[in-house]
Amino acid sequence: MYIATVVILILIVLGLIIYNITIHKKIQKFKNMNQRINNLYVVQDFMNAIGETSSVDNKIKKINDILIERYEIKYSTIVVFDGTEYQVKASNVDERHWDALKSLHTLDMFKDSIETATPKYVTVNSENEKLPYQKMEFGRAKSAIFFPLYIDNVYIGYWIIESGTPHDFDNVDTTVLEVIKENIVSVLKTVVHQKTLESIVRKDLFTGLYSEEYLYGEGKQVIDQYTISTICMFKITNIQQINRDYCRELGNKVITEISKYISDNLSSEYIFVRYMGPKFVIAFSGVETNGVADFLNEIKEKVETMKIQLSEQEIIELKLDVKSNNKINKQKEMSTIPRLNFVISSYYKGTGLEEVLKKLEEYLDNADINESDITNI
């Protein structure tokens, strides 16, 4: 009887152990599933941040804020090497500590991490100690994990998370952190094209207008505040004739005079850029095509009655010999009247702005040289 009771108790204990193991596995499976779901939500938040109408730097800051909130990270800093220097692109650490944070790549303790593309965990053992890289601070961070960032095997910077508690990351799930790191890299890779566009935006020498690239960066942020907008492209159709029959200086003055007149009469809510050569673009943000017709007709009528000429002083400055220059001898003044051809189209938020512009440009390039209309396509 005694032996039977012991056997039964042993079987019960074994059964409970097996049950507990099963429950533990289910709980762990649930946790892993819950973590994967959370990671999916974070990835979705990342994608939403990428799609926002903001600059690259603002998108990276938004992503860092998402990390801090969703994963309850005390301090998170993303540092990127732009080809010339390291820059703190996002951080919730006080800015007076950024010089130290953007110099971590110079420390021996992190150089091996960068060379091997592996994370580096550092911590202290007591509240009285400080991390080796901390210079001006003592109580802020007591443990940290350093992640080097690579795009297609090219080192581009690092991500560092910090905690104010010693050994706070001893039992952290590094798999999850690696997933987060890869998401950061994906975001940086996605926005690199936008950053390139933002970097190459320039102002045209003659007109003072932004170049075409402005439309795809900061300009698009303004346009995409509205569901529908009107994109207008126009071309000075007789600019080559002016350059040929008179001189390029007069052609340049035609371009600057037209640009100035339109700029002076265009609302600051709209975008006006020199697209390429004699072609210009006006983006009427939040306005449908039927709402711009009267304005464009007025602009076209006014410009095509403008008599644009080089003054006598400008001719002297250009060192043109009036007596020997046959082109000038035929004219009392070096003057001309421009001729414009307009084409407009609707642009819908979220669609390809570059495709709309390409369609407008193709129309103008293939139009008859004598066409001078306002066409809606």
Short mmCIF file of C-alpha atoms in Angstrom, two decimals:
data_model
loop_
_atom_site.label_atom_id
_atom_site.label_comp_id
_atom_site.label_asym_id
_atom_site.label_seq_id
_atom_site.Cartn_x
_atom_site.Cartn_y
_atom_site.Cartn_z
CA MET A 1 0.00 0.00 0.00
CA TYR A 2 2.79 2.37 0.96
CA ILE A 3 4.70 1.65 -2.23
CA ALA A 4 1.60 2.18 -4.34
CA THR A 5 0.99 5.54 -2.69
CA VAL A 6 4.56 6.62 -3.35
CA VAL A 7 4.29 5.55 -6.99
CA ILE A 8 1.04 7.48 -7.36
CA LEU A 9 2.61 10.57 -5.78
CA ILE A 10 5.62 10.26 -8.07
CA LEU A 11 3.34 9.98 -11.08
CA ILE A 12 1.37 13.01 -9.91
CA VAL A 13 4.59 15.01 -9.46
CA LEU A 14 5.83 13.93 -12.87
CA GLY A 15 2.46 14.84 -14.35
CA LEU A 16 2.61 18.27 -12.75
CA ILE A 17 6.15 18.78 -14.00
CA ILE A 18 5.12 17.83 -17.54
CA TYR A 19 2.06 20.07 -17.23
CA ASN A 20 4.16 22.99 -16.01
CA ILE A 21 6.66 22.46 -18.81
CA THR A 22 3.81 22.43 -21.32
CA ILE A 23 2.28 25.57 -19.84
CA HIS A 24 5.69 27.26 -19.81
CA LYS A 25 6.19 26.41 -23.48
CA LYS A 26 2.74 27.75 -24.32
CA ILE A 27 3.42 30.94 -22.40
CA GLN A 28 6.78 31.33 -24.09
CA LYS A 29 5.16 30.68 -27.46
CA PHE A 30 2.51 33.26 -26.65
CA LYS A 31 5.17 35.76 -25.62
CA ASN A 32 7.11 35.16 -28.81
CA MET A 33 3.94 35.51 -30.86
CA ASN A 34 3.02 38.66 -28.98
CA GLN A 35 6.52 40.02 -29.57
CA ARG A 36 6.28 39.25 -33.28
CA ILE A 37 2.92 41.03 -33.44
CA ASN A 38 4.42 44.00 -31.61
CA ASN A 39 7.34 44.00 -34.04
CA LEU A 40 4.89 44.05 -36.94
CA TYR A 41 3.14 47.04 -35.41
CA VAL A 42 6.48 48.79 -35.03
CA VAL A 43 7.39 48.03 -38.65
CA GLN A 44 4.01 49.46 -39.69
CA ASP A 45 4.73 52.58 -37.66
CA PHE A 46 8.12 52.82 -39.38
CA MET A 47 6.48 52.61 -42.82
CA ASN A 48 3.96 55.28 -41.84
CA ALA A 49 6.83 57.53 -40.71
CA ILE A 50 8.61 57.00 -44.04
CA GLY A 51 5.46 57.95 -45.92
CA GLU A 52 4.95 61.17 -44.02
CA THR A 53 5.52 64.47 -45.84
CA SER A 54 8.57 65.51 -43.88
CA SER A 55 12.32 65.74 -44.29
CA VAL A 56 14.63 62.76 -43.91
CA ASP A 57 15.96 64.04 -40.57
CA ASN A 58 12.43 64.43 -39.19
CA LYS A 59 11.56 60.90 -40.29
CA ILE A 60 14.59 59.46 -38.48
CA LYS A 61 13.64 61.39 -35.33
CA LYS A 62 10.11 60.02 -35.57
CA ILE A 63 11.45 56.48 -35.89
CA ASN A 64 13.63 56.94 -32.82
CA ASP A 65 10.61 58.19 -30.87
CA ILE A 66 8.71 55.06 -31.91
CA LEU A 67 11.54 52.84 -30.61
CA ILE A 68 11.64 54.64 -27.28
CA GLU A 69 7.87 54.43 -26.80
CA ARG A 70 7.18 50.92 -28.09
CA TYR A 71 10.16 49.16 -26.48
CA GLU A 72 10.37 51.36 -23.37
CA ILE A 73 14.01 52.24 -24.04
CA LYS A 74 15.40 54.82 -21.63
CA TYR A 75 17.82 56.45 -24.08
CA SER A 76 18.14 55.83 -27.80
CA THR A 77 20.54 57.59 -30.18
CA ILE A 78 21.06 57.13 -33.93
CA VAL A 79 24.35 58.45 -35.32
CA VAL A 80 25.00 58.51 -39.09
CA PHE A 81 28.21 59.13 -41.02
CA ASP A 82 27.37 61.42 -43.96
CA GLY A 83 30.66 60.91 -45.79
CA THR A 84 32.50 63.73 -44.05
CA GLU A 85 31.44 63.67 -40.40
CA TYR A 86 29.35 61.84 -37.84
CA GLN A 87 26.00 63.45 -37.04
CA VAL A 88 23.46 62.70 -34.32
CA LYS A 89 20.32 62.22 -36.40
CA ALA A 90 18.03 61.37 -33.50
CA SER A 91 18.38 61.19 -29.73
CA ASN A 92 16.41 61.79 -26.56
CA VAL A 93 19.64 62.51 -24.68
CA ASP A 94 20.30 66.11 -23.72
CA GLU A 95 22.08 67.86 -26.58
CA ARG A 96 25.05 68.86 -24.44
CA HIS A 97 26.12 65.19 -24.48
CA TRP A 98 25.93 64.77 -28.27
CA ASP A 99 29.62 65.46 -28.84
CA ALA A 100 30.46 62.39 -26.77
CA LEU A 101 27.77 60.26 -28.42
CA LYS A 102 28.92 61.07 -31.97
CA SER A 103 32.54 60.24 -31.12
CA LEU A 104 31.99 56.65 -29.93
CA HIS A 105 33.54 55.26 -33.13
CA THR A 106 36.91 56.64 -32.01
CA LEU A 107 36.98 54.56 -28.81
CA ASP A 108 38.83 51.25 -28.74
CA MET A 109 35.93 49.60 -26.89
CA PHE A 110 33.69 50.09 -29.92
CA LYS A 111 36.19 49.83 -32.79
CA ASP A 112 36.14 46.03 -32.70
CA SER A 113 32.33 46.10 -32.76
CA ILE A 114 32.40 48.22 -35.91
CA GLU A 115 35.04 46.06 -37.61
CA THR A 116 33.18 42.81 -36.90
CA ALA A 117 29.65 44.22 -37.33
CA THR A 118 28.61 42.83 -33.95
CA PRO A 119 26.84 44.53 -31.01
CA LYS A 120 28.85 45.60 -27.95
CA TYR A 121 27.36 45.47 -24.45
CA VAL A 122 28.92 47.61 -21.71
CA THR A 123 27.79 48.10 -18.12
CA VAL A 124 28.98 49.05 -14.63
CA ASN A 125 28.63 47.08 -11.41
CA SER A 126 27.49 49.84 -9.06
CA GLU A 127 25.70 53.18 -9.04
CA ASN A 128 28.96 54.95 -8.19
CA GLU A 129 30.63 53.97 -11.45
CA LYS A 130 30.18 55.48 -14.90
CA LEU A 131 30.51 54.07 -18.39
CA PRO A 132 33.97 54.63 -19.95
CA TYR A 133 32.72 56.86 -22.78
CA GLN A 134 30.91 59.28 -20.47
CA LYS A 135 32.83 62.51 -19.97
CA MET A 136 30.54 65.24 -18.66
CA GLU A 137 27.91 62.98 -17.10
CA PHE A 138 27.84 60.56 -14.21
CA GLY A 139 24.33 59.41 -13.36
CA ARG A 140 22.56 59.23 -16.71
CA ALA A 141 23.57 55.82 -18.13
CA LYS A 142 24.88 52.73 -16.36
CA SER A 143 24.53 50.19 -19.16
CA ALA A 144 24.44 50.37 -22.94
CA ILE A 145 24.38 48.30 -26.12
CA PHE A 146 26.18 49.61 -29.20
CA PHE A 147 24.97 48.47 -32.65
CA PRO A 148 27.04 49.30 -35.77
CA LEU A 149 24.83 49.99 -38.81
CA TYR A 150 25.58 48.74 -42.31
CA ILE A 151 23.82 49.23 -45.67
CA ASP A 152 24.86 46.58 -48.21
CA ASN A 153 28.04 45.85 -46.21
CA VAL A 154 28.93 49.55 -46.09
CA TYR A 155 29.30 51.01 -42.59
CA ILE A 156 27.06 54.07 -42.18
CA GLY A 157 26.99 54.75 -38.43
CA TYR A 158 25.59 53.26 -35.24
CA TRP A 159 22.63 52.97 -32.91
CA ILE A 160 23.17 52.98 -29.15
CA ILE A 161 20.61 52.30 -26.42
CA GLU A 162 21.30 53.16 -22.79
CA SER A 163 19.78 52.55 -19.37
CA GLY A 164 20.25 54.26 -16.03
CA THR A 165 20.43 50.86 -14.27
CA PRO A 166 23.57 48.69 -14.03
CA HIS A 167 23.28 45.33 -15.84
CA ASP A 168 19.87 46.34 -17.15
CA PHE A 169 20.44 44.56 -20.47
CA ASP A 170 21.89 41.34 -19.05
CA ASN A 171 18.82 39.27 -19.95
CA VAL A 172 17.51 41.28 -22.86
CA ASP A 173 16.32 39.42 -25.96
CA THR A 174 19.08 40.33 -28.40
CA THR A 175 17.10 38.74 -31.24
CA VAL A 176 14.44 41.41 -30.88
CA LEU A 177 17.08 44.15 -30.75
CA GLU A 178 18.69 42.80 -33.92
CA VAL A 179 15.31 42.95 -35.64
CA ILE A 180 14.91 46.57 -34.50
CA LYS A 181 18.41 47.38 -35.77
CA GLU A 182 17.63 45.88 -39.18
CA ASN A 183 14.44 47.93 -39.31
CA ILE A 184 16.47 51.08 -38.61
CA VAL A 185 18.83 50.15 -41.44
CA SER A 186 15.87 49.52 -43.77
CA VAL A 187 14.47 52.93 -42.96
CA LEU A 188 17.83 54.65 -43.53
CA LYS A 189 18.18 52.80 -46.82
CA THR A 190 14.68 53.81 -47.89
CA VAL A 191 15.13 57.51 -47.20
CA VAL A 192 18.65 57.79 -48.65
CA HIS A 193 17.22 58.69 -52.09
CA GLN A 194 15.14 61.47 -50.58
CA LYS A 195 18.19 62.75 -48.72
CA THR A 196 20.14 62.83 -51.98
CA LEU A 197 17.42 64.95 -53.59
CA GLU A 198 17.37 67.31 -50.61
CA SER A 199 21.15 67.69 -50.84
CA ILE A 200 21.31 68.53 -54.55
CA VAL A 201 18.54 71.14 -54.58
CA ARG A 202 19.99 74.39 -55.83
CA LYS A 203 18.82 77.80 -57.01
CA ASP A 204 19.03 78.77 -60.65
CA LEU A 205 21.70 81.37 -61.40
CA PHE A 206 19.56 83.65 -63.56
CA THR A 207 16.10 83.41 -62.01
CA GLY A 208 16.77 82.73 -58.33
CA LEU A 209 14.19 79.93 -58.55
CA TYR A 210 14.70 76.46 -57.12
CA SER A 211 15.65 73.68 -59.54
CA GLU A 212 13.55 70.67 -60.52
CA GLU A 213 14.85 68.57 -57.59
CA TYR A 214 13.05 70.86 -55.14
CA LEU A 215 9.74 69.43 -56.33
CA TYR A 216 10.61 65.91 -55.18
CA GLY A 217 11.73 66.89 -51.68
CA GLU A 218 10.59 69.92 -49.75
CA GLY A 219 8.19 70.97 -52.51
CA LYS A 220 6.38 67.65 -52.45
CA GLN A 221 5.89 67.99 -48.71
CA VAL A 222 3.90 71.16 -49.38
CA ILE A 223 1.96 69.71 -52.32
CA ASP A 224 1.05 66.52 -50.46
CA GLN A 225 -0.71 68.46 -47.75
CA TYR A 226 -3.65 68.38 -50.16
CA THR A 227 -5.49 65.50 -51.83
CA ILE A 228 -5.48 67.10 -55.27
CA SER A 229 -3.36 69.83 -56.85
CA THR A 230 -2.75 71.23 -60.32
CA ILE A 231 0.69 70.99 -61.92
CA CYS A 232 1.40 73.48 -64.69
CA MET A 233 4.42 73.41 -66.99
CA PHE A 234 5.12 76.12 -69.52
CA LYS A 235 7.79 76.65 -72.11
CA ILE A 236 9.20 79.80 -73.71
CA THR A 237 8.79 78.50 -77.23
CA ASN A 238 10.76 81.18 -79.07
CA ILE A 239 13.81 81.30 -76.76
CA GLN A 240 16.07 79.55 -79.30
CA GLN A 241 15.00 82.00 -81.97
CA ILE A 242 15.78 84.92 -79.67
CA ASN A 243 19.23 83.52 -78.90
CA ARG A 244 19.89 82.95 -82.59
CA ASP A 245 18.51 86.19 -84.06
CA TYR A 246 19.76 88.49 -81.30
CA CYS A 247 22.09 87.11 -78.64
CA ARG A 248 22.05 84.77 -75.66
CA GLU A 249 22.16 87.73 -73.26
CA LEU A 250 18.76 88.87 -74.50
CA GLY A 251 17.49 85.31 -74.16
CA ASN A 252 18.70 85.26 -70.56
CA LYS A 253 16.92 88.55 -69.88
CA VAL A 254 13.69 87.12 -71.30
CA ILE A 255 13.96 84.24 -68.85
CA THR A 256 14.68 86.50 -65.86
CA GLU A 257 11.95 89.02 -66.70
CA ILE A 258 9.28 86.32 -67.11
CA SER A 259 10.40 84.59 -63.92
CA LYS A 260 10.27 87.83 -61.94
CA TYR A 261 6.85 88.79 -63.21
CA ILE A 262 5.31 85.40 -62.38
CA SER A 263 7.06 85.25 -58.98
CA ASP A 264 5.74 88.71 -58.09
CA ASN A 265 2.19 87.72 -59.02
CA LEU A 266 2.11 84.20 -57.61
CA SER A 267 0.78 83.39 -54.14
CA SER A 268 3.37 82.17 -51.64
CA GLU A 269 1.21 79.05 -51.16
CA TYR A 270 2.21 77.85 -54.62
CA ILE A 271 5.55 76.53 -55.87
CA PHE A 272 7.40 77.98 -58.86
CA VAL A 273 10.60 76.33 -60.13
CA ARG A 274 12.78 76.40 -63.20
CA TYR A 275 12.36 72.88 -64.48
CA MET A 276 14.92 72.73 -67.28
CA GLY A 277 16.15 75.28 -69.82
CA PRO A 278 13.14 77.26 -71.11
CA LYS A 279 10.65 75.07 -69.19
CA PHE A 280 9.14 76.09 -65.84
CA VAL A 281 6.73 74.46 -63.41
CA ILE A 282 4.05 75.98 -61.18
CA ALA A 283 2.46 73.70 -58.58
CA PHE A 284 -0.93 75.02 -57.46
CA SER A 285 -1.23 73.16 -54.15
CA GLY A 286 -4.81 72.24 -53.26
CA VAL A 287 -6.30 73.78 -56.41
CA GLU A 288 -8.14 71.88 -59.16
CA THR A 289 -7.43 72.57 -62.83
CA ASN A 290 -10.57 74.67 -63.40
CA GLY A 291 -9.44 76.96 -60.61
CA VAL A 292 -6.23 78.09 -62.35
CA ALA A 293 -7.54 78.85 -65.84
CA ASP A 294 -8.23 82.56 -65.31
CA PHE A 295 -4.88 83.15 -63.61
CA LEU A 296 -2.91 81.40 -66.35
CA ASN A 297 -4.79 83.23 -69.10
CA GLU A 298 -3.97 86.52 -67.41
CA ILE A 299 -0.30 85.56 -67.02
CA LYS A 300 -0.03 84.40 -70.60
CA GLU A 301 -1.70 87.53 -71.98
CA LYS A 302 0.52 89.82 -69.92
CA VAL A 303 3.81 88.04 -70.70
CA GLU A 304 3.10 87.86 -74.41
CA THR A 305 2.70 91.64 -74.54
CA MET A 306 5.94 92.30 -72.68
CA LYS A 307 8.59 94.02 -74.79
CA ILE A 308 11.85 92.76 -73.35
CA GLN A 309 15.02 94.49 -74.45
CA LEU A 310 18.64 95.10 -73.63
CA SER A 311 19.32 98.68 -72.65
CA GLU A 312 22.03 100.71 -74.33
CA GLN A 313 24.12 100.40 -71.18
CA GLU A 314 23.73 96.60 -71.16
CA ILE A 315 24.85 96.51 -74.77
CA ILE A 316 27.90 98.60 -73.90
CA GLU A 317 28.68 96.34 -70.95
CA LEU A 318 28.49 93.35 -73.23
CA LYS A 319 31.08 95.10 -75.43
CA LEU A 320 28.92 94.70 -78.53
CA ASP A 321 30.12 96.80 -81.43
CA VAL A 322 26.88 98.30 -82.76
CA LYS A 323 28.52 99.41 -86.04
CA SER A 324 29.96 96.02 -86.88
CA ASN A 325 27.18 93.77 -85.54
CA ASN A 326 24.71 93.20 -88.37
CA LYS A 327 22.06 91.74 -86.08
CA ILE A 328 21.99 94.93 -84.04
CA ASN A 329 22.17 97.21 -87.09
CA LYS A 330 18.89 95.74 -88.25
CA GLN A 331 17.21 96.75 -85.01
CA LYS A 332 17.00 100.15 -83.37
CA GLU A 333 16.78 98.27 -80.10
CA MET A 334 17.62 94.75 -79.09
CA SER A 335 14.05 93.84 -78.11
CA THR A 336 11.71 90.90 -78.43
CA ILE A 337 8.32 89.60 -77.29
CA PRO A 338 8.22 86.13 -75.69
CA ARG A 339 5.78 83.41 -76.64
CA LEU A 340 4.58 80.78 -74.14
CA ASN A 341 2.95 77.37 -74.37
CA PHE A 342 1.18 76.03 -71.25
CA VAL A 343 0.07 72.52 -70.30
CA ILE A 344 -1.63 71.54 -67.04
CA SER A 345 -2.63 68.30 -65.32
CA SER A 346 -4.10 67.12 -62.04
CA TYR A 347 -1.84 65.55 -59.41
CA TYR A 348 -3.25 63.30 -56.69
CA LYS A 349 -1.50 62.84 -53.34
CA GLY A 350 0.32 59.53 -53.12
CA THR A 351 0.79 59.12 -56.87
CA GLY A 352 3.98 59.68 -58.86
CA LEU A 353 4.70 63.39 -59.24
CA GLU A 354 7.60 62.57 -61.54
CA GLU A 355 5.22 60.74 -63.89
CA VAL A 356 2.95 63.78 -64.14
CA LEU A 357 5.92 66.03 -64.90
CA LYS A 358 7.25 63.59 -67.49
CA LYS A 359 3.87 63.58 -69.24
CA LEU A 360 3.74 67.39 -69.29
CA GLU A 361 7.30 67.67 -70.57
CA GLU A 362 6.69 65.16 -73.36
CA TYR A 363 3.68 67.16 -74.48
CA LEU A 364 5.60 70.43 -74.66
CA ASP A 365 8.61 68.85 -76.38
CA ASN A 366 6.41 67.27 -79.07
CA ALA A 367 4.12 70.25 -79.58
CA ASP A 368 4.37 72.38 -82.72
CA ILE A 369 6.91 75.19 -82.30
CA ASN A 370 4.19 77.73 -83.09
CA GLU A 371 1.67 76.35 -80.57
CA SER A 372 0.84 78.89 -77.88
CA ASP A 373 -2.07 77.62 -75.80
CA ILE A 374 -3.14 76.44 -72.36
CA THR A 375 -3.79 72.72 -72.70
CA ASN A 376 -5.28 70.42 -70.06
CA ILE A 377 -4.14 66.79 -70.34
#
